[in-house]
XYZ file of C-alpha atoms in Angstrom:
675
model
C -38.874 -43.339 -55.772
C -35.191 -43.233 -54.809
C -35.129 -39.428 -54.034
C -38.179 -39.752 -51.769
C -36.628 -42.660 -49.903
C -33.389 -40.692 -49.461
C -35.243 -37.685 -47.998
C -37.100 -39.948 -45.635
C -33.844 -41.523 -44.495
C -32.297 -38.095 -43.874
C -35.210 -37.113 -41.662
C -34.751 -40.310 -39.687
C -31.021 -39.770 -39.250
C -31.444 -36.327 -37.701
C -34.443 -37.260 -35.580
C -33.985 -36.874 -31.826
C -35.645 -37.904 -28.618
C -36.133 -35.140 -26.047
C -36.902 -35.399 -22.365
C -36.604 -33.213 -19.280
C -34.722 -34.329 -16.219
C -37.001 -33.741 -13.254
C -35.542 -31.898 -10.293
C -36.502 -32.263 -6.684
C -35.833 -29.100 -4.720
C -35.281 -29.438 -0.973
C -37.788 -27.915 1.381
C -35.435 -25.191 2.476
C -33.986 -22.968 -0.223
C -30.230 -22.906 -0.413
C -29.091 -19.313 -0.938
C -25.371 -19.925 -0.506
C -23.890 -23.379 -0.718
C -23.770 -25.168 2.663
C -23.961 -21.834 4.498
C -27.207 -19.875 3.961
C -30.707 -21.385 3.968
C -34.226 -19.978 3.816
C -36.864 -22.133 5.518
C -39.515 -19.407 5.818
C -43.223 -20.201 5.811
C -42.905 -23.962 5.319
C -45.028 -25.086 8.278
C -42.022 -26.748 9.909
C -42.155 -27.914 13.530
C -38.464 -28.767 13.853
C -35.148 -28.210 12.130
C -35.046 -30.356 8.962
C -32.410 -33.088 8.776
C -31.581 -31.860 5.269
C -29.874 -28.767 6.688
C -26.114 -29.389 6.844
C -24.174 -28.880 10.054
C -22.212 -26.156 8.280
C -25.245 -23.821 8.134
C -24.296 -20.295 9.214
C -27.336 -18.223 8.249
C -30.820 -19.644 8.879
C -34.086 -17.864 8.107
C -36.719 -19.915 9.935
C -39.530 -17.408 10.328
C -43.271 -18.086 9.990
C -43.110 -21.728 11.110
C -44.538 -23.641 14.107
C -42.038 -23.458 16.937
C -43.748 -22.672 20.283
C -40.667 -23.249 22.425
C -36.922 -23.365 21.885
C -34.424 -25.150 24.081
C -30.835 -26.365 24.027
C -31.651 -29.269 21.695
C -33.572 -27.269 19.080
C -30.539 -26.004 17.162
C -27.820 -28.040 18.870
C -26.679 -29.675 15.617
C -26.112 -26.316 13.855
C -23.127 -25.198 15.905
C -21.814 -22.883 13.158
C -24.832 -20.561 13.209
C -24.013 -16.865 12.907
C -27.453 -15.440 12.064
C -30.791 -16.907 13.213
C -34.153 -15.397 12.211
C -37.232 -16.721 14.039
C -39.645 -13.922 13.117
C -43.390 -14.440 13.317
C -45.486 -12.239 10.976
C -48.591 -10.309 11.867
C -51.888 -11.890 10.856
C -53.269 -10.225 7.733
C -56.831 -8.976 7.561
C -59.430 -11.370 6.096
C -57.100 -14.353 6.495
C -57.787 -17.106 8.973
C -54.973 -16.932 11.566
C -55.035 -20.728 11.857
C -54.140 -21.026 8.164
C -50.899 -19.098 8.602
C -47.780 -20.865 9.861
C -46.276 -18.914 12.749
C -43.343 -19.434 15.077
C -45.351 -18.323 18.132
C -42.375 -18.810 20.423
C -43.513 -18.353 24.023
C -40.643 -19.914 25.956
C -36.884 -19.618 25.556
C -35.337 -22.149 27.917
C -32.029 -22.286 29.769
C -28.841 -22.605 27.710
C -30.752 -22.626 24.409
C -27.704 -21.371 22.522
C -24.955 -22.783 24.735
C -23.164 -24.547 21.842
C -23.469 -21.654 19.357
C -20.283 -19.759 20.068
C -20.269 -17.893 16.729
C -23.873 -16.676 16.856
C -24.001 -12.869 16.648
C -27.619 -12.130 15.615
C -30.874 -13.491 17.061
C -34.216 -12.296 15.664
C -37.300 -13.082 17.784
C -39.517 -10.377 16.276
C -43.266 -10.917 16.562
C -43.206 -13.815 19.029
C -45.449 -13.420 22.127
C -42.745 -14.176 24.660
C -43.883 -15.276 28.100
C -40.587 -16.397 29.556
C -36.882 -16.057 28.794
C -34.597 -17.950 31.155
C -31.798 -15.987 32.779
C -29.212 -18.086 30.917
C -31.178 -18.407 27.669
C -28.681 -16.239 25.765
C -25.473 -17.693 27.168
C -23.138 -19.477 24.798
C -22.433 -17.025 21.947
C -19.085 -15.341 22.499
C -19.938 -12.301 20.383
C -23.717 -11.792 20.468
C -24.064 -8.354 18.864
C -27.642 -7.947 17.641
C -30.843 -8.908 19.477
C -34.304 -8.267 18.013
C -37.194 -8.393 20.497
C -39.564 -6.210 18.464
C -43.295 -6.831 18.984
C -42.799 -9.495 21.637
C -45.165 -8.087 24.287
C -42.439 -6.806 26.617
C -43.625 -4.199 29.110
C -40.670 -4.157 31.495
C -36.979 -4.154 30.637
C -36.334 -6.466 33.587
C -37.752 -9.216 31.351
C -34.581 -9.233 29.219
C -31.893 -11.645 30.474
C -28.647 -9.732 30.969
C -26.229 -12.652 31.016
C -23.814 -12.715 28.069
C -24.788 -9.311 26.620
C -21.378 -7.688 27.141
C -20.743 -7.470 23.391
C -24.248 -6.366 22.431
C -24.215 -3.554 19.845
C -27.896 -3.238 18.940
C -31.067 -3.972 20.903
C -34.392 -3.622 19.106
C -37.449 -3.285 21.343
C -39.947 -1.529 19.080
C -43.724 -2.049 19.088
C -43.955 -3.274 22.686
C -45.580 -1.868 25.851
C -42.500 -0.317 27.452
C -43.141 2.850 29.455
C -39.672 3.447 30.919
C -36.230 3.192 29.323
C -34.547 2.603 32.680
C -32.371 -0.444 32.073
C -31.634 -2.989 34.825
C -28.734 -1.959 37.057
C -26.356 -4.637 35.768
C -27.288 -4.286 32.078
C -24.039 -3.989 30.045
C -24.111 -0.967 27.729
C -20.419 -0.336 27.078
C -20.618 -1.613 23.481
C -24.205 -0.616 22.752
C -24.579 1.476 19.585
C -28.307 1.167 18.743
C -31.230 1.120 21.163
C -34.626 1.071 19.479
C -37.767 1.972 21.497
C -40.004 3.089 18.638
C -43.779 2.690 18.963
C -43.897 2.008 22.693
C -45.683 3.804 25.541
C -42.880 6.123 26.652
C -44.198 9.540 27.693
C -41.532 10.806 30.098
C -37.733 10.558 30.139
C -35.962 11.143 33.441
C -32.337 11.679 34.355
C -32.336 8.271 36.014
C -33.402 6.706 32.723
C -30.536 8.216 30.754
C -27.992 7.634 33.538
C -28.353 3.906 32.902
C -26.842 4.598 29.464
C -23.759 6.430 30.718
C -21.308 3.749 29.624
C -22.565 3.833 26.029
C -20.743 6.128 23.599
C -22.065 7.433 20.279
C -25.390 5.727 20.968
C -28.333 5.954 18.542
C -31.674 6.134 20.394
C -34.986 5.715 18.581
C -38.148 7.108 20.229
C -40.214 7.406 17.041
C -43.919 6.892 17.621
C -43.792 7.656 21.347
C -45.801 10.646 22.506
C -43.119 12.319 24.616
C -44.849 14.744 26.977
C -41.939 15.598 29.223
C -38.146 15.362 29.591
C -36.570 16.063 32.972
C -34.163 19.027 32.746
C -30.618 17.758 32.483
C -31.635 14.292 31.302
C -29.437 14.643 28.251
C -26.934 17.196 29.615
C -23.249 16.569 28.911
C -24.102 13.429 26.953
C -22.971 12.630 23.421
C -25.198 10.693 21.035
C -24.802 9.532 17.469
C -28.490 10.113 16.772
C -31.790 10.711 18.518
C -35.159 10.110 16.877
C -38.355 11.655 18.224
C -40.432 11.294 15.070
C -44.141 11.854 15.548
C -43.771 13.851 18.781
C -46.559 16.410 19.081
C -44.642 19.080 20.978
C -41.154 19.797 19.666
C -40.701 22.658 22.139
C -40.508 20.034 24.919
C -37.970 18.014 22.943
C -35.628 20.937 22.291
C -35.850 22.119 25.907
C -35.141 18.603 27.171
C -32.070 18.249 24.958
C -30.319 21.385 26.217
C -26.560 21.043 26.774
C -26.447 17.806 24.812
C -24.217 16.938 21.860
C -25.426 14.801 18.984
C -24.688 14.115 15.371
C -28.251 13.662 14.123
C -31.684 14.700 15.417
C -34.714 13.257 13.610
C -37.910 15.185 14.397
C -40.002 14.474 11.324
C -43.679 13.669 11.612
C -45.915 11.132 9.874
C -49.026 11.247 7.708
C -51.304 9.987 10.505
C -49.960 12.367 13.173
C -51.821 15.510 14.274
C -49.054 17.976 13.652
C -48.609 21.264 15.499
C -47.355 24.296 13.585
C -43.726 25.184 14.298
C -42.896 28.744 15.336
C -39.691 30.590 16.151
C -40.280 29.845 19.842
C -40.270 26.089 19.135
C -36.549 26.167 18.391
C -35.348 28.205 21.388
C -33.771 25.152 23.044
C -31.683 24.534 19.937
C -29.511 27.528 20.819
C -28.191 25.631 23.861
C -27.292 22.333 22.210
C -24.861 21.090 19.618
C -26.334 19.168 16.689
C -24.969 18.632 13.197
C -28.040 17.275 11.358
C -31.763 17.999 11.857
C -34.717 16.438 10.055
C -38.061 18.293 10.201
C -39.879 16.568 7.362
C -43.655 16.900 6.914
C -44.024 19.630 9.536
C -45.885 22.922 9.024
C -44.297 26.299 9.794
C -46.190 29.275 11.175
C -44.971 32.808 10.418
C -41.819 31.564 8.732
C -39.198 34.304 8.870
C -35.455 34.756 9.134
C -35.768 34.647 12.958
C -37.123 31.077 12.702
C -33.582 29.957 11.872
C -31.868 32.036 14.566
C -30.694 28.947 16.482
C -29.655 26.916 13.417
C -26.236 28.555 13.092
C -24.284 25.385 14.030
C -26.393 23.000 11.969
C -24.552 21.384 9.043
C -27.425 19.389 7.513
C -31.094 20.429 7.383
C -33.896 18.305 5.948
C -37.163 20.136 5.234
C -38.725 17.494 2.982
C -42.483 17.996 2.435
C -42.542 20.911 4.866
C -45.269 22.704 2.856
C -42.860 25.461 1.799
C -43.319 27.784 -1.169
C -40.207 29.792 -0.354
C -37.495 30.413 2.221
C -37.315 33.858 3.828
C -34.645 36.319 2.793
C -32.274 37.778 5.354
C -31.378 34.491 7.087
C -28.059 35.114 8.801
C -25.355 33.021 10.401
C -25.970 29.745 8.566
C -22.440 29.567 7.227
C -22.015 26.041 8.636
C -24.819 24.526 6.564
C -23.372 22.014 4.093
C -26.472 20.057 3.070
C -30.029 21.321 2.475
C -32.912 19.023 1.515
C -36.056 20.729 0.173
C -37.718 17.780 -1.545
C -41.492 17.614 -2.142
C -42.235 21.283 -1.482
C -44.070 23.843 -3.639
C -41.581 26.303 -5.081
C -42.489 28.108 -8.295
C -38.971 29.267 -9.055
C -35.542 28.174 -7.931
C -34.715 31.672 -6.736
C -37.364 31.336 -4.003
C -34.992 29.278 -1.868
C -32.793 32.390 -1.409
C -29.634 30.344 -1.845
C -27.388 33.273 -0.927
C -28.293 32.652 2.745
C -26.332 29.378 2.635
C -22.943 30.279 1.123
C -21.162 27.102 2.292
C -23.718 24.715 0.818
C -22.271 21.621 -0.870
C -25.372 19.455 -1.368
C -28.775 20.778 -2.468
C -31.813 18.565 -3.082
C -35.053 19.907 -4.584
C -36.477 16.610 -5.776
C -40.152 15.997 -6.511
C -41.256 19.629 -6.324
C -45.058 19.765 -6.147
C -45.288 22.572 -8.729
C -43.681 23.195 -12.091
C -40.256 24.522 -11.155
C -38.760 27.374 -13.143
C -34.958 27.313 -13.011
C -34.763 31.072 -13.483
C -31.336 32.583 -14.128
C -28.366 32.826 -11.780
C -30.469 31.638 -8.806
C -27.608 29.552 -7.434
C -24.610 31.654 -8.457
C -23.680 32.407 -4.818
C -23.216 28.695 -4.117
C -19.630 28.568 -5.300
C -18.912 25.428 -3.225
C -21.910 23.413 -4.426
C -20.897 19.883 -5.416
C -24.196 17.989 -5.618
C -27.494 19.252 -7.082
C -30.644 17.139 -7.447
C -33.533 18.758 -9.347
C -35.224 15.554 -10.522
C -38.985 14.914 -10.725
C -39.757 18.646 -10.656
C -41.461 19.306 -14.022
C -38.589 21.531 -15.104
C -38.787 22.786 -18.674
C -36.251 24.988 -20.440
C -35.695 25.778 -24.101
C -32.063 26.891 -23.570
C -30.285 24.921 -20.899
C -28.176 25.081 -18.847
C -25.425 27.706 -18.588
C -27.472 30.660 -17.317
C -29.387 28.440 -14.906
C -26.212 26.924 -13.444
C -24.077 30.035 -13.513
C -20.906 29.944 -11.407
C -21.300 26.317 -10.226
C -17.706 25.499 -11.143
C -17.253 22.890 -8.412
C -20.431 20.952 -9.190
C -19.685 17.225 -9.486
C -23.158 15.637 -9.441
C -26.206 16.920 -11.354
C -29.562 15.153 -11.544
C -32.141 16.555 -13.983
C -34.005 13.278 -14.559
C -37.768 12.883 -14.913
C -38.428 16.436 -16.051
C -40.096 18.116 -19.022
C -38.240 18.660 -22.346
C -34.912 20.463 -22.161
C -33.197 22.193 -25.075
C -29.431 21.708 -24.895
C -27.262 24.296 -26.547
C -23.655 23.841 -27.620
C -21.520 23.177 -24.495
C -24.684 23.264 -22.414
C -22.757 22.585 -19.199
C -19.853 24.941 -19.706
C -20.453 26.445 -16.224
C -19.918 23.020 -14.603
C -16.574 21.743 -15.938
C -15.994 19.520 -12.868
C -19.077 17.353 -13.429
C -18.453 13.656 -12.792
C -22.053 12.396 -12.915
C -24.926 13.699 -15.052
C -28.376 12.104 -14.927
C -31.068 13.258 -17.369
C -33.047 10.007 -17.567
C -36.656 10.255 -18.784
C -36.159 13.877 -19.807
C -36.688 14.571 -23.509
C -33.542 16.274 -24.788
C -33.550 18.556 -27.804
C -29.925 18.837 -28.896
C -29.841 22.048 -30.910
C -26.226 22.136 -32.014
C -24.770 19.606 -34.469
C -21.948 19.016 -32.003
C -21.964 17.561 -28.514
C -23.615 19.493 -25.649
C -21.250 17.599 -23.324
C -17.950 18.296 -25.056
C -16.388 20.329 -22.239
C -17.113 17.678 -19.580
C -13.713 16.035 -19.686
C -14.065 14.636 -16.140
C -17.511 13.114 -16.610
C -17.510 9.442 -15.605
C -21.233 8.569 -15.430
C -23.859 9.695 -17.962
C -27.477 8.528 -17.788
C -29.328 9.299 -21.019
C -31.981 6.605 -20.692
C -35.358 7.281 -22.322
C -34.313 10.736 -23.557
C -35.622 10.277 -27.137
C -32.158 11.040 -28.463
C -31.092 11.340 -32.071
C -28.639 8.447 -31.918
C -27.618 9.017 -35.546
C -25.617 12.056 -34.352
C -22.165 10.484 -34.235
C -20.750 13.515 -32.389
C -23.301 13.441 -29.558
C -20.782 12.056 -27.056
C -17.697 13.892 -28.310
C -15.322 15.167 -25.628
C -16.184 12.523 -23.012
C -12.808 10.836 -23.063
C -13.017 9.737 -19.406
C -16.589 8.386 -19.495
C -16.880 5.021 -17.717
C -20.640 4.408 -17.403
C -23.142 5.159 -20.181
C -26.857 4.364 -20.011
C -28.733 4.634 -23.317
C -31.679 2.472 -22.296
C -34.914 3.201 -24.122
C -33.364 5.187 -26.995
C -33.974 3.886 -30.505
C -31.361 3.405 -33.248
C -32.005 3.947 -36.944
C -33.508 0.844 -38.565
C -33.111 -0.982 -35.262
C -29.415 -1.520 -35.872
C -26.113 -0.307 -34.456
C -23.927 0.278 -37.492
C -20.163 0.087 -37.844
C -19.862 3.878 -37.467
C -21.859 5.050 -34.459
C -21.872 7.477 -31.534
C -20.064 4.952 -29.274
C -16.808 5.485 -31.141
C -16.296 8.688 -29.153
C -16.260 6.973 -25.740
C -13.483 4.407 -25.884
C -12.971 4.395 -22.099
C -16.395 2.908 -21.384
C -16.574 0.111 -18.809
C -20.356 -0.140 -18.399
C -22.732 0.186 -21.368
C -26.508 -0.198 -21.079
C -28.465 -0.605 -24.326
C -31.561 -2.362 -23.027
C -35.022 -1.655 -24.474
C -33.564 0.074 -27.560
C -35.677 -1.878 -30.104
C -32.501 -3.387 -31.532
C -32.773 -5.978 -34.273
C -29.097 -6.359 -35.145
C -25.589 -5.173 -34.317
C -22.834 -4.792 -36.875
C -19.853 -7.040 -36.290
C -17.578 -3.976 -35.970
C -19.978 -1.839 -33.868
C -18.118 -2.282 -30.548
C -14.560 -2.509 -31.849
C -13.568 0.782 -30.229
C -14.739 -0.383 -26.791
C -11.804 -2.322 -25.420
C -12.440 -1.725 -21.714
C -16.098 -2.707 -21.417
C -16.773 -5.221 -18.648
C -20.565 -4.824 -18.322
C -22.858 -4.879 -21.357
C -26.647 -4.893 -21.044
C -28.521 -5.696 -24.270
C -31.657 -7.044 -22.630
C -35.239 -6.415 -23.777
C -34.430 -6.035 -27.449
C -35.152 -8.252 -30.468
C -31.643 -9.510 -31.122
C -30.891 -12.970 -32.466
C -27.965 -15.250 -31.697
C -26.020 -13.909 -34.687
C -25.705 -10.517 -32.931
C -23.177 -12.062 -30.564
C -20.624 -11.919 -33.365
C -20.083 -8.274 -32.373
C -18.710 -9.458 -29.007
C -15.948 -11.728 -30.275
C -13.182 -9.281 -29.315
C -14.499 -8.657 -25.781
C -13.473 -10.739 -22.774
C -14.545 -11.005 -19.135
C -17.938 -9.386 -19.736
C -21.011 -9.384 -17.615
C -23.334 -9.893 -20.588
C -27.090 -9.483 -20.270
C -28.998 -10.770 -23.308
C -32.238 -11.513 -21.467
C -35.604 -11.021 -23.170
C -34.409 -10.994 -26.763
C -35.300 -13.161 -29.763
C -32.483 -15.685 -29.454
C -33.508 -19.124 -30.691
C -30.327 -20.769 -31.915
C -26.729 -19.859 -31.142
C -24.434 -21.110 -33.933
C -21.426 -23.226 -32.862
C -18.892 -20.689 -34.184
C -20.146 -18.116 -31.640
C -19.648 -20.341 -28.588
C -15.973 -19.322 -28.157
C -17.133 -15.690 -27.824
C -19.505 -16.733 -25.047
C -16.873 -18.866 -23.325
C -14.600 -15.879 -22.771
C -17.247 -13.916 -20.839
C -17.591 -14.039 -17.042
C -21.372 -13.907 -16.430
C -24.114 -14.355 -19.058
C -27.878 -13.912 -18.775
C -29.924 -15.569 -21.533
C -33.215 -15.816 -19.661
C -36.601 -15.158 -21.272
C -35.434 -15.994 -24.797
C -37.396 -18.363 -27.116
C -34.601 -20.930 -27.106
C -34.745 -23.923 -29.424
C -34.208 -27.195 -27.574
C -33.824 -29.495 -30.592
C -30.796 -31.102 -32.148
C -30.293 -28.044 -34.352
C -29.113 -26.294 -31.167
C -27.325 -29.250 -29.590
C -23.887 -27.588 -29.564
C -25.167 -24.620 -27.579
C -27.172 -26.775 -25.157
C -24.093 -28.903 -24.492
C -22.015 -25.766 -23.930
C -24.701 -24.364 -21.631
C -24.621 -27.395 -19.342
C -20.840 -27.308 -19.199
C -20.801 -23.611 -18.253
C -23.604 -23.320 -15.711
C -21.256 -21.446 -13.394
C -21.268 -18.578 -15.910
C -25.022 -18.424 -16.331
C -27.258 -15.996 -14.441
C -30.993 -16.485 -13.855
C -30.879 -20.082 -15.055
C -34.314 -20.726 -13.517
C -35.829 -18.509 -16.227
C -33.655 -19.789 -19.061
C -36.142 -22.201 -20.583
C -37.110 -23.867 -23.853
C -39.686 -22.451 -26.250
C -39.466 -25.185 -28.865
C -40.463 -27.992 -29.304
C -43.880 -27.613 -27.650
C -43.302 -30.725 -25.545
C -40.408 -28.979 -23.760
C -41.857 -25.489 -23.570
C -41.072 -23.966 -20.147
C -38.514 -26.632 -19.201
C -35.230 -25.312 -17.841
C -32.416 -25.611 -20.344
C -30.234 -27.314 -17.760
C -32.862 -30.068 -17.381
C -33.096 -30.955 -21.065
C -31.494 -34.157 -22.317
C -31.263 -34.640 -26.062
C -30.601 -37.872 -27.943
C -29.332 -36.722 -31.292
C -28.245 -40.125 -32.650
C -30.066 -42.809 -34.668
C -33.083 -44.186 -32.810
C -34.423 -47.743 -32.963
C -37.083 -46.621 -35.401
C -34.365 -45.045 -37.501
C -32.417 -48.309 -37.632
C -35.535 -50.156 -38.780
C -36.083 -47.734 -41.641
C -32.416 -47.937 -42.627
C -32.719 -51.727 -42.939
C -35.860 -51.302 -45.037
C -34.090 -48.714 -47.165
C -31.057 -50.950 -47.765
C -33.348 -53.870 -48.647
C -35.261 -51.732 -51.145
C -31.987 -50.450 -52.564
C -30.731 -54.024 -53.115
C -34.003 -54.967 -54.799
C -33.744 -51.901 -57.005
C -30.164 -52.794 -57.890
C -31.097 -56.420 -58.740
C -33.984 -55.330 -60.954
C -31.759 -52.738 -62.605
C -29.058 -55.335 -63.392
C -31.618 -57.786 -64.738
C -33.157 -55.042 -66.881
C -29.787 -54.061 -68.322
C -28.794 -57.666 -69.039
C -32.111 -58.382 -70.710
C -31.762 -55.229 -72.841
C -28.259 -56.190 -73.938
C -29.344 -59.753 -74.729
C -32.203 -58.488 -76.910
C -29.850 -56.235 -78.890
C -27.104 -58.757 -79.594
């Protein structure tokens, strides 16, 4: 009887009461303490009293606010950014069921007390009236968004207090002329957005109103420009011009003669009836100075070397999705071209781009090729100055990679071969690219043929992405020679028996600062596995099956960003808490954490170190069932003796005394009988 009673008492002594502390979140979400608040889509009709006067950034879109005046935001005098966007009504949804700002009137001196306000967003509000002094008050108003507000005439915009304006967004309205009011200040204007309006003609008078602006970016995307007055852009300098979706590029190039600009965006869109581009289309380009041209999604007719006759001063050319299966040979004079983008085209072989026509090329992108791309041999050997090469998502497959394919690319610093078919890597596979600093082969199955490292000559490599490459991680020499490697991504590669042993491939990369080992099917990590990694400050072990004991391998590391999310951590023993305390940021979300007294030391530590914890909203209990889904920070445990426990202790003591009395009487009686 006594042993059973003792066991029962022990169970009582360690019993605990558990409860969750309910939390009451404010209506508006605090994104940065006392400064940034999100009040979107809450059906509010006024500014909540719960917002502190110190609020600087306020997102108040999709609420009911038909008019704003000088009392609406008067209390929030520290506002810097104010978003009052109204969204479009979605199909099959009752418009009355959606909260919308629907601001129609902006009254006099609405922002008179907001001297620090620099951004006002009124996108999507059907404005009827803006008072002449509605924008006075802010000393440095820099950004004004009047997109989709129903404006048809620029005279509607109040000009008072716009001297410091840097960007004005007027897209998706009914504007037909870009002629600004005579007294409109443009001296600081850097961005003027007219996309998706009704502008068909641009005159010299229109552009003369922009004379005070320097390095201006003008956006005419989505406007069907049918004419530009000769000289409208003459002797003017622009940062960028966008005429995306224009049906007749010949008109655009002719209208831009004698102009100077950094960037010209002439791409088209999926829903635009595109005209084929010919050599004649680009005649006007010969009489203008432009550094960067984008012609994405266009079709070319009779593509030949003469098509590029006027591109001799262009430094960047984007021909993304231009339906190309090759570039013509014999292109001359393009020695200034530094960047060429040929993404989403249909090349069969890399040699079809005729790279020798662009001897000064530094950046080459052939990403997402629509056909299986054969790297060929020596196709890029004339590009001695090439520094960046992106061949990702192009179904590239090669049994012996990559020295012949990358012949003579001795200045290459960035190489992306990710998302391709299997590649066989020979010994010193990148010997032709000794200056590589970043190599990305993610989601490309690598067959490492040699017993040594295919990367051993890449002494300058700093970033290596080997995620989901189906690597043989048991090859301890795989990363040999990478003495300067700082960032290593091994996500999605499996380790033998689901464990990282004491001797492993990471011993070769002692300079690592960032190590990603997520989704590696890890079950355990040897205590000495990371002892050679003294400089690591970011370690991602998420989406594995590690337990709390695995943290013993981190005891020598300090100041880590440690991601242990989505593992199998239930209990973290008390002796491992010092290792956690010396880290900077920790993510333990989506683990089946035990919220009983067996884990009380960790739960106490957790509450005391909330400033270190990331994604605490998803760090919840899994056990006991009564607390499943409750945030760890809201759990309160009582791990002492309960009232019921005290009762049973009294009963136990009473029974013990009775047992003792009966025992004494029995012994005395036995002795008396044997005298």
